[in-house]
Coordinates of C-alpha atoms in Angstrom, one line a residue:
X1 CA -0.3 -0.1 0.0
X2 CA 1.1 3.9 -0.5
X3 CA 1.4 6.7 1.5
X4 CA -2.0 7.4 3.2
X5 CA -3.1 10.9 2.2
X6 CA -3.5 12.9 5.8
X7 CA -5.2 16.3 5.8
X8 CA -2.3 17.8 6.2
X9 CA -1.7 16.7 3.1
X10 CA -4.2 18.7 1.4
X11 CA -4.2 21.6 3.7
X12 CA -0.2 22.1 2.1
X13 CA -1.1 21.6 -1.2
X14 CA -4.2 24.1 -1.1
X15 CA -1.9 26.3 0.7
X16 CA -4.6 26.6 4.0
X17 CA -3.8 25.4 7.7
X18 CA -5.6 21.9 8.5
X19 CA -7.9 23.6 10.6
X20 CA -9.4 25.2 7.8
X21 CA -9.1 23.0 5.0
X22 CA -11.5 20.6 7.3
X23 CA -13.8 22.9 8.0
X24 CA -13.6 23.4 3.8
X25 CA -14.3 19.7 3.7
X26 CA -17.0 19.7 5.7
X27 CA -18.9 22.9 4.5
X28 CA -18.6 24.9 6.6
X29 CA -19.7 28.3 6.0
X30 CA -16.7 30.8 7.6
X31 CA -15.1 29.5 5.0
X32 CA -15.1 31.6 1.9
X33 CA -16.6 29.5 -1.8
X34 CA -13.4 29.9 -3.3
X35 CA -11.6 28.5 -0.6
X36 CA -13.8 25.3 0.0
X37 CA -13.5 25.1 -4.4
X38 CA -10.0 25.1 -4.5
X39 CA -9.7 22.2 -1.4
X40 CA -12.3 19.7 -3.0
X41 CA -10.4 20.0 -6.1
X42 CA -6.8 19.2 -5.0
X43 CA -8.9 16.2 -2.4
X44 CA -10.3 15.5 -5.4
X45 CA -7.0 15.4 -8.4
X46 CA -5.1 13.2 -5.7
X47 CA -7.7 10.8 -4.3
X48 CA -8.6 11.9 -1.0
X49 CA -11.0 10.5 1.3
X50 CA -12.2 12.3 4.7
X51 CA -12.3 10.5 7.4
X52 CA -15.5 9.8 8.5
X53 CA -14.9 7.1 11.7
X54 CA -14.4 10.4 14.6
X55 CA -11.6 11.3 17.6
X56 CA -10.1 7.9 18.9
X57 CA -11.7 5.7 16.3
X58 CA -10.0 7.9 13.2
X59 CA -6.4 5.6 13.3
X60 CA -8.4 2.5 12.9
X61 CA -11.1 0.6 10.3
X62 CA -14.8 -1.1 10.3
X63 CA -15.5 -4.5 10.5
X64 CA -16.6 -3.8 7.5
X65 CA -16.3 -5.0 3.1
X66 CA -17.1 -3.0 0.8
X67 CA -18.3 -4.6 -2.1
X68 CA -19.2 -2.2 -5.7
X69 CA -21.2 -4.1 -8.4
X70 CA -23.2 -2.4 -11.5
X71 CA -26.1 -4.4 -11.2
X72 CA -28.3 -6.8 -8.7
X73 CA -30.9 -7.2 -12.0
X74 CA -29.7 -11.1 -12.3
X75 CA -28.4 -13.8 -10.5
X76 CA -25.4 -13.0 -12.3
X77 CA -23.6 -10.3 -8.7
X78 CA -25.5 -11.7 -6.2
X79 CA -23.3 -14.5 -7.0
X80 CA -20.0 -12.2 -6.7
X81 CA -22.2 -11.5 -3.0
X82 CA -22.4 -14.8 -2.2
X83 CA -19.1 -16.6 -2.5
X84 CA -17.6 -12.6 -0.8
X85 CA -20.2 -14.1 2.2
X86 CA -19.6 -17.6 2.3
X87 CA -15.7 -17.1 2.9
X88 CA -17.0 -14.1 5.6
X89 CA -19.0 -15.7 7.5
X90 CA -16.7 -17.6 10.5
X91 CA -14.9 -13.8 11.0
X92 CA -15.5 -10.5 12.3
X93 CA -16.1 -9.0 8.9
X94 CA -19.2 -8.7 6.8
X95 CA -19.9 -7.2 3.2
X96 CA -22.1 -3.5 2.5
X97 CA -22.8 -3.2 -0.9
X98 CA -23.2 -0.4 -2.9
X99 CA -24.7 -0.4 -6.7
X100 CA -23.4 1.9 -9.6
X101 CA -26.2 0.8 -12.4
X102 CA -22.8 1.2 -14.9
X103 CA -22.5 5.0 -14.5
X104 CA -18.5 5.8 -13.7
X105 CA -20.0 9.1 -12.3
X106 CA -22.0 7.5 -9.9
X107 CA -19.4 4.0 -8.5
X108 CA -16.6 7.1 -8.4
X109 CA -19.5 8.6 -6.3
X110 CA -20.2 4.7 -4.1
X111 CA -16.3 4.1 -3.6
X112 CA -16.4 8.0 -2.0
X113 CA -18.9 7.1 1.0
X114 CA -17.5 3.4 1.2
X115 CA -13.9 4.4 1.7
X116 CA -14.9 7.6 3.9
X117 CA -15.9 4.3 6.4
X118 CA -12.7 2.9 6.9
X119 CA -13.7 -0.4 5.8
X120 CA -11.8 -3.6 6.3
X121 CA -12.1 -4.1 2.5
X122 CA -13.3 -3.1 -1.0
X123 CA -14.4 -5.9 -3.8
X124 CA -14.7 -3.7 -6.3
X125 CA -16.3 -5.2 -9.7
X126 CA -14.6 -4.5 -13.5
X127 CA -11.6 -2.5 -14.2
X128 CA -12.4 0.4 -16.0
X129 CA -12.6 3.3 -13.4
X130 CA -13.1 7.4 -14.0
X131 CA -9.3 8.5 -12.8
X132 CA -10.6 9.9 -9.5
X133 CA -12.4 6.5 -8.6
X134 CA -8.5 5.4 -9.7
X135 CA -7.2 7.5 -7.4
X136 CA -9.4 6.9 -4.8
X137 CA -9.0 3.2 -4.6
X138 CA -5.0 3.1 -4.9
X139 CA -4.4 5.7 -2.5
X140 CA -6.9 3.3 -0.3
X141 CA -4.9 2.1 3.2
X142 CA -6.9 -0.9 3.0
X143 CA -6.7 -4.3 0.2
X144 CA -8.7 -3.7 -2.9
X145 CA -9.9 -6.6 -5.2
X146 CA -11.2 -5.8 -8.4
X147 CA -13.3 -9.6 -10.1
X148 CA -14.6 -10.2 -12.9
X149 CA -12.4 -9.2 -15.3
X150 CA -8.3 -9.9 -15.8
X151 CA -8.9 -7.9 -19.5
X152 CA -6.7 -4.3 -17.9
X153 CA -4.6 -2.7 -16.1
X154 CA -5.5 -4.0 -12.2
X155 CA -5.4 -1.0 -9.6
X156 CA -4.0 -3.6 -6.8
X157 CA -5.3 -7.2 -6.4
X158 CA -7.9 -8.7 -9.4
X159 CA -9.0 -12.5 -9.5
X160 CA -11.4 -13.2 -12.9
X161 CA -11.7 -14.1 -16.0
X162 CA -10.5 -13.2 -19.8
X163 CA -14.2 -11.6 -21.5
X164 CA -12.1 -11.9 -24.9
X165 CA -11.1 -15.3 -24.4
X166 CA -14.2 -16.0 -23.3
X167 CA -15.8 -14.5 -26.1
X168 CA -13.0 -16.4 -28.9
X169 CA -13.8 -19.5 -26.7
X170 CA -17.1 -19.5 -28.0
X171 CA -16.5 -18.4 -31.2
X172 CA -14.4 -21.4 -31.6
X173 CA -16.8 -23.7 -30.4
X174 CA -19.6 -22.3 -32.5
X175 CA -17.2 -22.6 -36.2
X176 CA -16.4 -25.9 -35.1
X177 CA -19.6 -27.0 -34.6
X178 CA -19.9 -26.6 -38.3
X179 CA -22.0 -22.9 -38.1
X180 CA -20.9 -20.7 -40.9
X181 CA -24.1 -18.0 -40.6
X182 CA -24.0 -16.6 -36.7
X183 CA -25.2 -14.0 -35.6
X184 CA -25.1 -11.8 -32.3
X185 CA -27.1 -10.7 -30.0
X186 CA -26.4 -8.4 -26.4
X187 CA -26.2 -5.3 -25.1
X188 CA -24.8 -2.0 -25.9
X189 CA -24.8 -0.2 -22.9
X190 CA -21.2 1.3 -23.0
X191 CA -20.1 0.8 -19.8
X192 CA -21.2 -3.2 -19.3
X193 CA -16.8 -3.5 -21.0
X194 CA -17.2 -6.9 -20.0
X195 CA -19.8 -8.3 -22.1
X196 CA -18.0 -5.4 -24.9
X197 CA -14.6 -7.3 -24.3
X198 CA -16.8 -10.5 -25.4
X199 CA -17.5 -9.6 -28.5
X200 CA -14.8 -8.3 -29.3
X201 CA -13.0 -12.0 -28.5
X202 CA -16.2 -13.7 -30.6
X203 CA -15.8 -11.3 -34.2
X204 CA -11.8 -11.7 -33.4
X205 CA -12.3 -15.0 -33.7
X206 CA -14.8 -14.7 -36.4
X207 CA -12.2 -13.0 -38.4
X208 CA -9.6 -15.8 -38.3
X209 CA -11.3 -17.7 -39.4
X210 CA -12.0 -15.5 -42.5
X211 CA -16.1 -15.1 -41.3
X212 CA -17.6 -12.4 -39.9
X213 CA -21.4 -11.6 -37.8
X214 CA -24.0 -12.3 -40.5
X215 CA -25.8 -10.3 -38.3
X216 CA -26.3 -8.5 -35.4
X217 CA -28.9 -6.7 -33.2
X218 CA -27.9 -4.8 -30.1
X219 CA -30.2 -3.2 -27.2
X220 CA -30.1 -0.7 -24.2
X221 CA -30.5 -1.4 -21.1
X222 CA -31.2 -4.8 -19.0
X223 CA -31.2 -8.1 -20.1
X224 CA -34.1 -10.4 -20.0
X225 CA -36.0 -13.0 -21.6
X226 CA -38.4 -11.0 -23.1
X227 CA -35.6 -8.9 -24.7
X228 CA -34.1 -12.1 -26.1
X229 CA -37.4 -13.4 -27.0
X230 CA -38.2 -10.3 -29.1
X231 CA -34.5 -10.1 -30.8
X232 CA -34.0 -13.4 -31.8
X233 CA -37.6 -13.0 -33.7
X234 CA -36.5 -10.1 -35.2
X235 CA -32.8 -11.3 -36.7
X236 CA -34.8 -14.7 -37.5
X237 CA -36.8 -11.7 -39.5
X238 CA -34.7 -10.2 -41.0
X239 CA -31.7 -12.9 -41.7
X240 CA -33.8 -16.9 -41.9
X241 CA -30.6 -17.6 -43.3
X242 CA -29.0 -17.4 -40.4
X243 CA -27.9 -20.9 -37.9
X244 CA -26.9 -19.9 -34.3
X245 CA -27.3 -16.9 -32.8
X246 CA -24.8 -16.2 -30.2
X247 CA -26.1 -14.0 -26.3
X248 CA -24.0 -12.0 -24.4
X249 CA -26.0 -13.4 -21.5
X250 CA -27.8 -16.6 -20.7
X251 CA -30.9 -14.7 -20.0
X252 CA -31.3 -13.7 -23.4
X253 CA -30.7 -17.1 -24.6
X254 CA -33.3 -18.4 -22.9
X255 CA -35.7 -16.0 -24.7
X256 CA -34.5 -16.8 -27.3
X257 CA -35.6 -20.7 -26.6
X258 CA -38.9 -19.6 -25.4
X259 CA -39.5 -18.2 -29.3
X260 CA -37.9 -21.0 -31.0
X261 CA -40.4 -23.5 -28.9
X262 CA -43.8 -21.0 -29.5
X263 CA -43.1 -20.9 -32.9
X264 CA -42.1 -24.3 -33.6
X265 CA -38.6 -24.6 -34.9
X266 CA -35.9 -27.0 -33.9
X267 CA -33.4 -26.1 -31.8
X268 CA -30.1 -27.1 -33.2
X269 CA -31.7 -28.0 -36.3
X270 CA -33.5 -25.1 -37.3
X271 CA -31.9 -22.2 -34.9
X272 CA -28.9 -23.4 -32.8
X273 CA -28.9 -20.7 -29.4
X274 CA -25.3 -20.0 -26.5
X275 CA -24.9 -17.9 -24.1
X276 CA -22.8 -16.8 -21.1
X277 CA -23.1 -17.3 -17.5
X278 CA -24.3 -21.0 -16.9
X279 CA -26.8 -19.0 -14.7
X280 CA -29.3 -21.8 -12.3
X281 CA -32.5 -20.4 -14.5
X282 CA -30.8 -22.5 -17.1
X283 CA -31.6 -26.0 -14.8
X284 CA -35.0 -27.2 -15.2
X285 CA -35.3 -25.8 -19.0
X286 CA -36.5 -28.7 -21.0
X287 CA -32.8 -28.4 -23.1
X288 CA -29.7 -28.1 -21.8
X289 CA -27.9 -24.6 -23.3
X290 CA -25.2 -23.8 -24.3
X291 CA -23.3 -21.1 -22.2
X292 CA -19.7 -20.0 -20.8
X293 CA -19.3 -20.7 -17.1
X294 CA -17.1 -17.3 -16.0
X295 CA -17.2 -18.6 -11.8
X296 CA -18.7 -16.2 -10.3
X297 CA -19.3 -17.5 -6.9
X298 CA -15.9 -18.8 -7.3
X299 CA -14.3 -15.5 -7.8
X300 CA -16.3 -14.0 -4.4
X301 CA -14.8 -16.8 -2.4
X302 CA -11.1 -15.5 -4.0
X303 CA -11.5 -11.9 -3.4
X304 CA -12.5 -12.5 0.3
X305 CA -9.7 -14.7 0.8
X306 CA -7.3 -12.0 -0.1
X307 CA -8.9 -8.9 2.2
X308 CA -9.0 -11.1 5.0
X309 CA -5.0 -12.7 3.9
X310 CA -4.6 -9.0 3.6
X311 CA -5.2 -7.6 6.8
X312 CA -2.4 -5.7 8.8
X313 CA -0.6 -6.7 6.8
X314 CA 1.2 -5.4 3.3
X315 CA 0.6 -8.4 1.8
X316 CA 2.0 -9.3 -2.0
X317 CA -0.9 -7.8 -4.9
X318 CA -2.4 -11.1 -6.1
X319 CA -3.8 -11.1 -10.0
X320 CA -5.2 -14.6 -9.6
X321 CA -7.3 -15.6 -13.6
X322 CA -10.0 -18.2 -13.9
X323 CA -10.5 -20.2 -17.3
X324 CA -13.9 -20.1 -18.8
X325 CA -15.4 -23.1 -19.1
X326 CA -17.9 -23.5 -21.9
X327 CA -20.4 -26.7 -22.1
X328 CA -22.8 -27.2 -25.2
X329 CA -25.5 -28.2 -23.8
X330 CA -27.7 -29.5 -26.3
X331 CA -28.4 -25.8 -28.0
X332 CA -25.1 -26.2 -30.3

């Protein structure tokens, strides 16, 4: 861990007393607007987080682990949380959750609030953050673990899979099954970086095989079975020659399967289907669908283990890369 930033460091940079800097950070009325703005901007620039724990507690931490995720709308991130909770259960540490809605500005605010309580650790989904958030995480005087993804530049510890590799692996699996007229359905949410990487890997593998996507459909908003159903109908009507569709999530691929059932289409004879995440939702379907296991529960466990190992010590940075695991089911 780097040198802990103190309020006196901010005061020195701003050219004011520590008391003035403290009052400026609290928004005290007897501090001029220009001084307040100057102190706040310097704090943002260097990633300083004010300490909310008063008095004798100021140099200590609370028994909380901040967990920052973009969404709780599907079981994707709750499975990561379950892995974290299962490892922390026998300890004094407890997870607290912040949701960012795939918004980097909101993520910055959540991180600031989390760190202001001096948690015992922070687990955060993804590697992409704005500059202020990166500085706050880099300056945090607790272990920070970025999870889910390894394609990028981790700040400290990192546990995840390569989503580029996951996309490439599924493309190889689909090509090996003999399909050539291949479509893609996924999110166009600009800050769902992991889904974007899977699509990039998928297209790169097709390109190396001399192919490109036969058709594609990108949507805004959260994944749903209804969206998968609707977009599969749209895609197959527009491109009836499609042989296979790769979906950025299992929720969408289940919607595609429901569409095929409703139209009397045979899977995979009339249309092959593949998704991502190996969600529990897949269990109990009449047909097992092709998917990729991203090891979400294990990622949560490993992240919590890193935080526990780093308590009270400068533990070496850990970068754990798990391998995405494809199951073909009977839909390819």
